[in-house]
mmCIF file of C-alpha atoms in Angstrom:
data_model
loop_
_atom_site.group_PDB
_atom_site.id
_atom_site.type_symbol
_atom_site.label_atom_id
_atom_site.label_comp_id
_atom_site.label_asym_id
_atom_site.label_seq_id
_atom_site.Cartn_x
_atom_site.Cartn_y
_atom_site.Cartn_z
ATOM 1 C CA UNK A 1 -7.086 10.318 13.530
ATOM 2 C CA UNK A 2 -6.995 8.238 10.463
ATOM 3 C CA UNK A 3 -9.247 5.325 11.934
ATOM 4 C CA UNK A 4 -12.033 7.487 12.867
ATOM 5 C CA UNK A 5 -11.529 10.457 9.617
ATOM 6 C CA UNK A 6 -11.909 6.801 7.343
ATOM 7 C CA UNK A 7 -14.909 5.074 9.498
ATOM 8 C CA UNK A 8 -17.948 5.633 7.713
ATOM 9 C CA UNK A 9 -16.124 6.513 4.533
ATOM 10 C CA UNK A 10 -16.677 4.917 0.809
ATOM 11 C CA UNK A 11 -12.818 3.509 1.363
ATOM 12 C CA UNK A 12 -13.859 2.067 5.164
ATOM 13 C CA UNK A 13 -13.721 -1.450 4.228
ATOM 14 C CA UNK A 14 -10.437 -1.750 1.961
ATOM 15 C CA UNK A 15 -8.819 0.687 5.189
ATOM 16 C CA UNK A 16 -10.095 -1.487 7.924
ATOM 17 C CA UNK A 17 -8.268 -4.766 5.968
ATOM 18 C CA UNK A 18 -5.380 -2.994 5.587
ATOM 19 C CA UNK A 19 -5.111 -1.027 9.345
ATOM 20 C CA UNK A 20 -5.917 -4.578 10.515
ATOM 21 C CA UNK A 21 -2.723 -6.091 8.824
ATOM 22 C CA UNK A 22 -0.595 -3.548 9.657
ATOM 23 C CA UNK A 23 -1.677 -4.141 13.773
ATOM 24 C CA UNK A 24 -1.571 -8.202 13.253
ATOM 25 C CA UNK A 25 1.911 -8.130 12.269
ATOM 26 C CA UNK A 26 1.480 -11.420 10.641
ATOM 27 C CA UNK A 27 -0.660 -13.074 13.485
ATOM 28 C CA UNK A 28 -4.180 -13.714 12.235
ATOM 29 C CA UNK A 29 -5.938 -13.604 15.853
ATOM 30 C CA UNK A 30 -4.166 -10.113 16.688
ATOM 31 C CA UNK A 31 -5.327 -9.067 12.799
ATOM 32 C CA UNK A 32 -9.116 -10.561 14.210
ATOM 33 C CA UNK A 33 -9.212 -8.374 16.939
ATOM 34 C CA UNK A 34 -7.675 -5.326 15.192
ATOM 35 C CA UNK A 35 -10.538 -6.140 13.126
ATOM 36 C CA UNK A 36 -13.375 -6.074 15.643
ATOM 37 C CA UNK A 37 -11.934 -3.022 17.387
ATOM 38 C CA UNK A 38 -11.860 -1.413 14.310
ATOM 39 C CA UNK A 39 -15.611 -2.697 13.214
ATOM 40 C CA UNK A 40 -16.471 -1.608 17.459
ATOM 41 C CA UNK A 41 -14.910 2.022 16.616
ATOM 42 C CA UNK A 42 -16.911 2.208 13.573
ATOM 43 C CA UNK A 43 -20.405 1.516 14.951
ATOM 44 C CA UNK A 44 -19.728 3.786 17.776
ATOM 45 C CA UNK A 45 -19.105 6.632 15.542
ATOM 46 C CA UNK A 46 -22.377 5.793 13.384
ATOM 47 C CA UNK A 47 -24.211 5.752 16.395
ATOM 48 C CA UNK A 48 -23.118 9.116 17.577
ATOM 49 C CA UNK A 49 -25.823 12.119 17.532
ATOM 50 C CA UNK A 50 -24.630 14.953 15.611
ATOM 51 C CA UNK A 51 -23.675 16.415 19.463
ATOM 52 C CA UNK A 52 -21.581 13.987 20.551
ATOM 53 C CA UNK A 53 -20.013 12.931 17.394
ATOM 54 C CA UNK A 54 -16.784 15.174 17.895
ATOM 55 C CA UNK A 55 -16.330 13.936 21.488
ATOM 56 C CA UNK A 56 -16.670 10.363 20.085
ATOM 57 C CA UNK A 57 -14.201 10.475 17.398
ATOM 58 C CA UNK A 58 -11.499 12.730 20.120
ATOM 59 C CA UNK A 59 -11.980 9.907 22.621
ATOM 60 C CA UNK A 60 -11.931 6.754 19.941
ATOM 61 C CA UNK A 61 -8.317 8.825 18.344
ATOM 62 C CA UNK A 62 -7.044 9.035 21.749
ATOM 63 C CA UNK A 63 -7.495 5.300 21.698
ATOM 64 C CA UNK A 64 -6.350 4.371 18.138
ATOM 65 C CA UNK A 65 -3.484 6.459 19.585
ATOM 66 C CA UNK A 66 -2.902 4.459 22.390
ATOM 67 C CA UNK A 67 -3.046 1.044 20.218
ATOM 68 C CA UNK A 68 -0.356 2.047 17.459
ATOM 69 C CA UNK A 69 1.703 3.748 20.437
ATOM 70 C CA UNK A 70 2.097 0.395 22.333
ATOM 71 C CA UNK A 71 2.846 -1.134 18.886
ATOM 72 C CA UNK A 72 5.585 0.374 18.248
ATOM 73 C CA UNK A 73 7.030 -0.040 21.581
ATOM 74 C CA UNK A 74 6.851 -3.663 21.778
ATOM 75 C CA UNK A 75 8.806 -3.601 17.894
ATOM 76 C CA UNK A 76 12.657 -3.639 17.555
ATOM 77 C CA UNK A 77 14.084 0.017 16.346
ATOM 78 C CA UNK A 78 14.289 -1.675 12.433
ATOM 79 C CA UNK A 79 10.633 -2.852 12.858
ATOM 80 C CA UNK A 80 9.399 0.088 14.358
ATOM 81 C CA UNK A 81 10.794 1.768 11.369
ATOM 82 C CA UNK A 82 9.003 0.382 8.581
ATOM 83 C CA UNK A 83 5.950 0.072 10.474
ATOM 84 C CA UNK A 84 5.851 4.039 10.929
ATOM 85 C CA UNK A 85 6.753 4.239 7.531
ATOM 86 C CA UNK A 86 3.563 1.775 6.605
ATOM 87 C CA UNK A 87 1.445 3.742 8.706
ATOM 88 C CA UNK A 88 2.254 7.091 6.904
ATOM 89 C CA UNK A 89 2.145 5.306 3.801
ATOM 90 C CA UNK A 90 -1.880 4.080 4.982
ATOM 91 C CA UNK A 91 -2.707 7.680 5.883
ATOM 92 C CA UNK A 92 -1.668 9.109 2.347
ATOM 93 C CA UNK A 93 -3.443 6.494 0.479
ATOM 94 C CA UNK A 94 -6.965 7.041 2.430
ATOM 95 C CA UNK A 95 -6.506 10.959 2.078
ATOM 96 C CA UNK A 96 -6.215 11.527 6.112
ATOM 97 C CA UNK A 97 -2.516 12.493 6.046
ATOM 98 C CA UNK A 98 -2.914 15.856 5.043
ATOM 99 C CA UNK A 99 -3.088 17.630 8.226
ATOM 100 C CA UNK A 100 -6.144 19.587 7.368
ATOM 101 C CA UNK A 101 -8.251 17.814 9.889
ATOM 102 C CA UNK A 102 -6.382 18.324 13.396
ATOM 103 C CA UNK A 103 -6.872 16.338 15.984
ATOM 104 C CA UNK A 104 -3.481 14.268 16.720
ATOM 105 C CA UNK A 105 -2.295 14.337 20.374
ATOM 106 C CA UNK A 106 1.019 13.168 20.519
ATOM 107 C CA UNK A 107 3.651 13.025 23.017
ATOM 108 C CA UNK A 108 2.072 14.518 25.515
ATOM 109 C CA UNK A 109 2.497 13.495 29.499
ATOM 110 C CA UNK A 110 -0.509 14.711 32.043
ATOM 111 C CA UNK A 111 -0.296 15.312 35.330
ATOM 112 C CA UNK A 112 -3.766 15.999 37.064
ATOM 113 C CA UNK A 113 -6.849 16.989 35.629
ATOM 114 C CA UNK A 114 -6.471 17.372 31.693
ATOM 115 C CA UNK A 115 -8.543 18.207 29.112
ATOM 116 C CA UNK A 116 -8.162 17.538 25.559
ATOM 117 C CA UNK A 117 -9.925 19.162 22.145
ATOM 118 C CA UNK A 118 -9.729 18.235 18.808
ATOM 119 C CA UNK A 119 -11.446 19.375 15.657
ATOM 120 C CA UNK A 120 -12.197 22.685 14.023
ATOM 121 C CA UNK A 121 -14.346 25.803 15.484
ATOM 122 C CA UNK A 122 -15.211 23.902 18.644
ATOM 123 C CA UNK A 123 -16.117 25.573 21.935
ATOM 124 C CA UNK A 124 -14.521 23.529 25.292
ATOM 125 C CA UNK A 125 -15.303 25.108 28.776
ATOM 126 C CA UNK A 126 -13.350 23.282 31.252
ATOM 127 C CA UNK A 127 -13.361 23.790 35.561
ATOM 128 C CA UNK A 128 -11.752 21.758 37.608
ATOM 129 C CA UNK A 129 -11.813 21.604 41.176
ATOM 130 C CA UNK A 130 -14.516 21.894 43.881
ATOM 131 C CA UNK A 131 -16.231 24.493 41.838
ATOM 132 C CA UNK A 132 -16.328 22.870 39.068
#
């Protein structure tokens, strides 16, 4: 949640440098593409009508997610460590680690149709099936 909360904010820039480093690990070409995702997430969220914008930012999370969740995997238990620990450091800095926003799905394993809401006073009407 703290990519898209910090797109489009005053502090975007200095975050983006600083989310990119933390994904690079010290490689420059993984910190370039961190980069571009990150610059790809942003323009999709500025692009967003006011109606999809909450679908937008659940979806480009969900992603972001994804991304720091197969980080850690591929890092060694010590790694893995301080990188969590830079992460939550990143959140509190850029004001997104409060909790006041919503929106983190985390740990969660789907089997079948699934659908997933994020965000405050939102309505979600979901059918699945033939029916639907």
């Amino acid at each position: 949640m703290a990519v898209v909360q910090s797109a489009g904010a005053d502090s975007w820039a200095w975050f983006r440098v600083r989310c990119a480093r933390l994904v690079g690990r010290g490689d420059a070409d993984a910190e370039r593409e961190a980069l571009d995702r990150l610059d790809r997430t942003a323009a999709v969220l500025g692009a967003a009508d006011e109606g999809e914008r909450e679908r937008v930012r659940a979806v480009h999370a969900v992603l972001w997610q994804g991304e720091f969740a197969s980080l850690l995997e591929s890092l060694a238990q010590g790694e893995r460590d301080r990188l969590v620990e830079q992460l939550v450091q990143l959140t509190k800095e850029f004001g997104t680690g409060d909790g006041a926003h919503g929106g983190a799905v985390s740990g969660n394993t789907f089997h079948g149709p699934t659908a997933v809401q994020t965000g405050d006073h939102n309505r979600q009407d979901n059918h699945f099936g033939s029916g639907g």
